[in-house]
Tab-separated table of C-alpha atoms in Angstrom:
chain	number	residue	atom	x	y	z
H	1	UNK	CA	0.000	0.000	0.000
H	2	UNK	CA	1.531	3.321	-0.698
H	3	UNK	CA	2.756	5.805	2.086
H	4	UNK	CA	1.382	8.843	3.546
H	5	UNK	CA	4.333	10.655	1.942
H	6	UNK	CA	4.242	8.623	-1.784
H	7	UNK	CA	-0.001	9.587	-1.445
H	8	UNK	CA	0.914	13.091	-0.913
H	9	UNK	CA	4.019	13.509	-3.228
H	10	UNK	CA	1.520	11.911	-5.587
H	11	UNK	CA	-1.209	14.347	-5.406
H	12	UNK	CA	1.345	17.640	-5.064
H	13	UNK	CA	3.117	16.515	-8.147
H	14	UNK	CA	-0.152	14.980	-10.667
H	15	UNK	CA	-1.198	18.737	-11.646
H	16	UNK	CA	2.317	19.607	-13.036
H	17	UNK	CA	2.390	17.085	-15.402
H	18	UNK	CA	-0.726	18.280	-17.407
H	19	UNK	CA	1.368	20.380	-19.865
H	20	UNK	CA	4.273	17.564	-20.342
H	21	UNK	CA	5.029	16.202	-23.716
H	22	UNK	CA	5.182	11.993	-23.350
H	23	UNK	CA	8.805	11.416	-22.509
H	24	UNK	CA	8.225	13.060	-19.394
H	25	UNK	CA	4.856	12.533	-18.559
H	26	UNK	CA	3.207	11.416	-15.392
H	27	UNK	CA	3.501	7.724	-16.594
H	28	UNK	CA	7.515	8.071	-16.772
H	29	UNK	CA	7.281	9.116	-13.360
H	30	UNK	CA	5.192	6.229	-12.225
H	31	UNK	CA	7.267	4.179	-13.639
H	32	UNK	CA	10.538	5.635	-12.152
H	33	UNK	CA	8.305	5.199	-9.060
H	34	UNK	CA	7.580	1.372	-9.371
H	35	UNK	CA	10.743	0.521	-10.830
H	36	UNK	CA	13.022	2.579	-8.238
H	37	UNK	CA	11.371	0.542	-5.286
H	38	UNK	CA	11.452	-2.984	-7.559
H	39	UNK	CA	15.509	-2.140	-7.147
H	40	UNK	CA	15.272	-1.152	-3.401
H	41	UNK	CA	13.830	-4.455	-2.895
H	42	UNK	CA	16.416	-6.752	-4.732
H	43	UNK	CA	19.608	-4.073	-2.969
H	44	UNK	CA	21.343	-5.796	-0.064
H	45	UNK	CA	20.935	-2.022	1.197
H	46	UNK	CA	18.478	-0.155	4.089
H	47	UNK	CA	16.848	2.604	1.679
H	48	UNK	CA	13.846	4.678	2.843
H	49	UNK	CA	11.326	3.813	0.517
H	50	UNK	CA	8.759	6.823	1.771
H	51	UNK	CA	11.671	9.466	0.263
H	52	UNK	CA	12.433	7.275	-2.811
H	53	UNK	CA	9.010	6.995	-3.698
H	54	UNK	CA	7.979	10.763	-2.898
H	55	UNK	CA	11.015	11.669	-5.156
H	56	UNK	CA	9.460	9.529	-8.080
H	57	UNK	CA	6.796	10.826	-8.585
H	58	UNK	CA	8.111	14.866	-8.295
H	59	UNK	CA	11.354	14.870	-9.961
H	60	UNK	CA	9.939	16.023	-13.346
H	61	UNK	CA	7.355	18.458	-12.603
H	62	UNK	CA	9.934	21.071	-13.993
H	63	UNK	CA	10.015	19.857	-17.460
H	64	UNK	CA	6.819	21.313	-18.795
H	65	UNK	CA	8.212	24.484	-18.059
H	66	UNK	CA	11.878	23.869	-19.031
H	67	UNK	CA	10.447	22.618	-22.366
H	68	UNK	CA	9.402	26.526	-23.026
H	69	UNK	CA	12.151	28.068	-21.743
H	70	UNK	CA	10.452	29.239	-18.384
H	71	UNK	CA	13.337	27.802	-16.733
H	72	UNK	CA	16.848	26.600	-17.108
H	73	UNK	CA	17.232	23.645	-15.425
H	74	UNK	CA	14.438	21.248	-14.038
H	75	UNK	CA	16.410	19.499	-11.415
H	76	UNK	CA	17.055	22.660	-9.130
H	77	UNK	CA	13.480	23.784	-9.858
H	78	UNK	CA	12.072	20.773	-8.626
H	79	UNK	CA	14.437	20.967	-5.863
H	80	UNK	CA	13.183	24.467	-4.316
H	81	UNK	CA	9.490	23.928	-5.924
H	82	UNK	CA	9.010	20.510	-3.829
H	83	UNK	CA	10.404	21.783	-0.281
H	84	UNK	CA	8.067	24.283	-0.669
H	85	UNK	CA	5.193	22.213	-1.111
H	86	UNK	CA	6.418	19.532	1.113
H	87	UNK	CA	6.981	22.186	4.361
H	88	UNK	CA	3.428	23.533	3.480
H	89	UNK	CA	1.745	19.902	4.000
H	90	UNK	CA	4.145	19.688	7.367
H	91	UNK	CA	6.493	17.077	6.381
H	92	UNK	CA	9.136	16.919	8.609
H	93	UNK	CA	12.409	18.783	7.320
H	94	UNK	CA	14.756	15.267	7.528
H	95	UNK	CA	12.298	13.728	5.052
H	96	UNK	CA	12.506	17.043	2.860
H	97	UNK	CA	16.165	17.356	2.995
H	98	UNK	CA	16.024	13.767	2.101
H	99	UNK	CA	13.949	13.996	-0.961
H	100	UNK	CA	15.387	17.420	-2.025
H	101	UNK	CA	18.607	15.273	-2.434
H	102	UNK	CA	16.956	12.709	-4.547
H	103	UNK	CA	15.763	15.652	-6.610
H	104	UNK	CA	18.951	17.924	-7.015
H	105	UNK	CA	20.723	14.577	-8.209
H	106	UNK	CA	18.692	12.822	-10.845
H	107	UNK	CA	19.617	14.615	-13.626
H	108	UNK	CA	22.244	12.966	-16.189
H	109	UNK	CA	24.116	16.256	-16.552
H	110	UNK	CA	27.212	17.327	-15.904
H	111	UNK	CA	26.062	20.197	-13.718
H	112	UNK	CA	24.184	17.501	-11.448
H	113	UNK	CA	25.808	16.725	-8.249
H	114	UNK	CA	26.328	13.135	-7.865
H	115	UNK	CA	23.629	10.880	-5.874
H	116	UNK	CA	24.713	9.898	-2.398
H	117	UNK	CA	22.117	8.369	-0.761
H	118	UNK	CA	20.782	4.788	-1.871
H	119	UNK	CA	17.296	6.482	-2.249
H	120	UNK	CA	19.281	8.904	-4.665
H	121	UNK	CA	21.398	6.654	-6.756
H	122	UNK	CA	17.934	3.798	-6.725
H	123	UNK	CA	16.950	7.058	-8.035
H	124	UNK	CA	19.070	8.361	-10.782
H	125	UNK	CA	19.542	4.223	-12.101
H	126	UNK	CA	15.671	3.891	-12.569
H	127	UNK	CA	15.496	6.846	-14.094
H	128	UNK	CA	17.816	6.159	-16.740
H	129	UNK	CA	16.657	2.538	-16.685
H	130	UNK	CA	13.087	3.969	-17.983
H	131	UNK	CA	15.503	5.142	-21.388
H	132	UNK	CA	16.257	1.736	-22.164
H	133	UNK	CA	14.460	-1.345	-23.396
H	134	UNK	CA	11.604	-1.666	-25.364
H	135	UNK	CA	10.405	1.432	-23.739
H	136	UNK	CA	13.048	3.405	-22.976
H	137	UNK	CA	13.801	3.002	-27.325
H	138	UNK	CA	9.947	4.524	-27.746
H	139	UNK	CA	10.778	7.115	-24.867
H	140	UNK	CA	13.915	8.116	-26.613
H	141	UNK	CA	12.571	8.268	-30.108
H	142	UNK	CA	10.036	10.821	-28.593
H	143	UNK	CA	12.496	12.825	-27.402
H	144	UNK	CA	13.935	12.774	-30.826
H	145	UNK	CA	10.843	14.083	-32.317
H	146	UNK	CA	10.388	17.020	-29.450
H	147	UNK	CA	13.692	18.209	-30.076
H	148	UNK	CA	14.117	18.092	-33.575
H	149	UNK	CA	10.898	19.987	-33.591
H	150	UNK	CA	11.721	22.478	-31.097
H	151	UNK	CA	15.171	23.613	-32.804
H	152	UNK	CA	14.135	23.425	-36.185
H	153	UNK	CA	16.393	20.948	-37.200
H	154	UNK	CA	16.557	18.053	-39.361
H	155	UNK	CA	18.052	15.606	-36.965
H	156	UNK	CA	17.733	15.497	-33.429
H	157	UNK	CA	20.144	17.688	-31.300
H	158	UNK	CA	20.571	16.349	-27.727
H	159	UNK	CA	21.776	20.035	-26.225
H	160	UNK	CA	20.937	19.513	-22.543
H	161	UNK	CA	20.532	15.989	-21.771
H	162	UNK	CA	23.924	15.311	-21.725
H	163	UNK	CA	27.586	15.413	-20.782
H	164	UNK	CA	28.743	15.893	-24.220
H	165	UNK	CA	26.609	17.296	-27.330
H	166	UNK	CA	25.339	14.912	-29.970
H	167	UNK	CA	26.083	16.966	-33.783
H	168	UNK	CA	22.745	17.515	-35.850
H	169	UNK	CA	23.808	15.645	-38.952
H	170	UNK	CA	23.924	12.020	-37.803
H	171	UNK	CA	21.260	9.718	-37.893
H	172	UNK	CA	18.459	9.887	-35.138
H	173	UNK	CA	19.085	5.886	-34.528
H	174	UNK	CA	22.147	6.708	-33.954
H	175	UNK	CA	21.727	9.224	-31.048
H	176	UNK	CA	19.461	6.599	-29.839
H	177	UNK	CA	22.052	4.175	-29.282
H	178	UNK	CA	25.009	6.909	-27.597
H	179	UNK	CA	22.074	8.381	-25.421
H	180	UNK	CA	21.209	4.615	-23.996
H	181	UNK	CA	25.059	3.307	-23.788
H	182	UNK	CA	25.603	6.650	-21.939
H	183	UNK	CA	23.037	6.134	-19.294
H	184	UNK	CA	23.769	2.589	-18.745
H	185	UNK	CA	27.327	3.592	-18.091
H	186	UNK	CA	26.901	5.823	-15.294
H	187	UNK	CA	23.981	3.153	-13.111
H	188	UNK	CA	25.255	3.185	-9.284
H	189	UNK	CA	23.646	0.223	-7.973
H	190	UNK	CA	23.885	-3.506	-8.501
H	191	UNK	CA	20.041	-4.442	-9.292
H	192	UNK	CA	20.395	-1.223	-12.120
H	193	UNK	CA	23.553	-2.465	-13.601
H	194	UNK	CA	21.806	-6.209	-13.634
H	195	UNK	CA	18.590	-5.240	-15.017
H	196	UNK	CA	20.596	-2.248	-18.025
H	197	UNK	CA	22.618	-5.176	-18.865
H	198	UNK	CA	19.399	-7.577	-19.986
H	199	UNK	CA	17.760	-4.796	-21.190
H	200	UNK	CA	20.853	-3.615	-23.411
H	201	UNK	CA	20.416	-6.929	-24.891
H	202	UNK	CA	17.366	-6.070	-26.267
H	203	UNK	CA	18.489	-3.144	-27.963
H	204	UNK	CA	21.431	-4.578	-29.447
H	205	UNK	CA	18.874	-6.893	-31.134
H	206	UNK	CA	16.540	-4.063	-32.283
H	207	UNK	CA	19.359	-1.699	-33.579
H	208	UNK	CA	20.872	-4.922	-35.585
H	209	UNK	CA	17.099	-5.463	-36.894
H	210	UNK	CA	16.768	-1.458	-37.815
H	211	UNK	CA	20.055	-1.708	-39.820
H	212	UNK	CA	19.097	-4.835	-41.587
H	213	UNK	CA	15.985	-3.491	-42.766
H	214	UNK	CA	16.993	-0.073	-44.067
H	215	UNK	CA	20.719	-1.558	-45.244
H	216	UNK	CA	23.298	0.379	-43.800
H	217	UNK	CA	24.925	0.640	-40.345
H	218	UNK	CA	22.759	2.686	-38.153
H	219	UNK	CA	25.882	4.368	-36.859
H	220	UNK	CA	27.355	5.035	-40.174
């Protein structure tokens, strides 16, 4: 049954993903949510699944209005946007602290601080879990489409997702591969690292099927 706190980070969080596009929608962040505590579970490691779970479900709520430019980074927004609404609802300032951590660390960035608290890495690894796989290629391709859309461009430019820039005149399959491999590299825990490895698997397969059907190396 879900927590007072997961309830409440639940309902504080649902209204702010009304205006997100679907690679950051509220069903990402359920899924970061379910998946995050499937890892706590099978992690030889005491986590506090109240904070893990509260930090699931509001560690996006600043995309919508990163998307438009309202705000330069979603991570720190989220940050100072969910102690506020946290203290207003009287959750004790441990648990705050606690999620604020979770929040100021998931990002993939370079400017992100790295996670230090197994509710923080469990985390950051589901989070980047949820951009690989069978889902994570649809959630990626999305992405893609957003970007490409938003800049203008013919291929997909990856400017803020990342520690390095992707260039605009490779092939969008191709920036899905380097954005997966590049989240699978940085996983902190081993349950993530078990888990990315299967689910690389699958990709391999579908980028080796994508090639053979249009008849060049994807990377090429």
């Amino acid at each position: 049954m879900p927590s007072t706190l997961d309830s409440l980070a639940r309902s504080l969080a649902m209204p702010y993903y009304d205006a997100a596009l679907p690679a950051h929608d509220r069903f990402h962040a359920k899924r970061v949510r379910d998946l995050s505590l499937r890892l706590a579970e099978r992690w030889d490691r005491a986590v506090d699944r109240d904070v893990l779970s509260a930090a699931a479900w509001l560690h996006n709520i600043g995309r919508p209005l990163e998307r438009v430019g309202e705000i330069d980074d979603h991570g720190e927004w989220a940050t100072v946007t969910a102690r506020e609404l946290l203290a207003e609802e009287g959750v004790a300032a441990s648990r705050i602290d606690a999620v604020a951590h979770c929040l100021r660390t998931h990002s993939i960035r370079s400017s992100s601080p790295e996670p230090e608290s197994p509710a923080a890495k469990l985390l950051f690894d589901a989070d980047k879990l949820d951009a690989t796989g069978a889902v994570g290629i649809v959630r990626l391709a999305c992405v893609v489409g957003e970007r490409s859309g938003r800049t203008g461009t013919q291929y997909a430019h990856l400017d803020d997702a990342s520690t390095h820039e992707a260039t605009t005149d490779r092939r969008d399959i191709s920036v899905l591969r380097e954005w997966a491999r590049e989240r699978l590299a940085r996983l902190h825990t081993p349950p993530a690292r078990r888990l990315g490895r299967s689910r690389w698997r699958f990709m391999e397969a579908f980028f080796e099927q994508f090639e053979s059907e249009i008849g060049v190396r994807a990377d090429a």
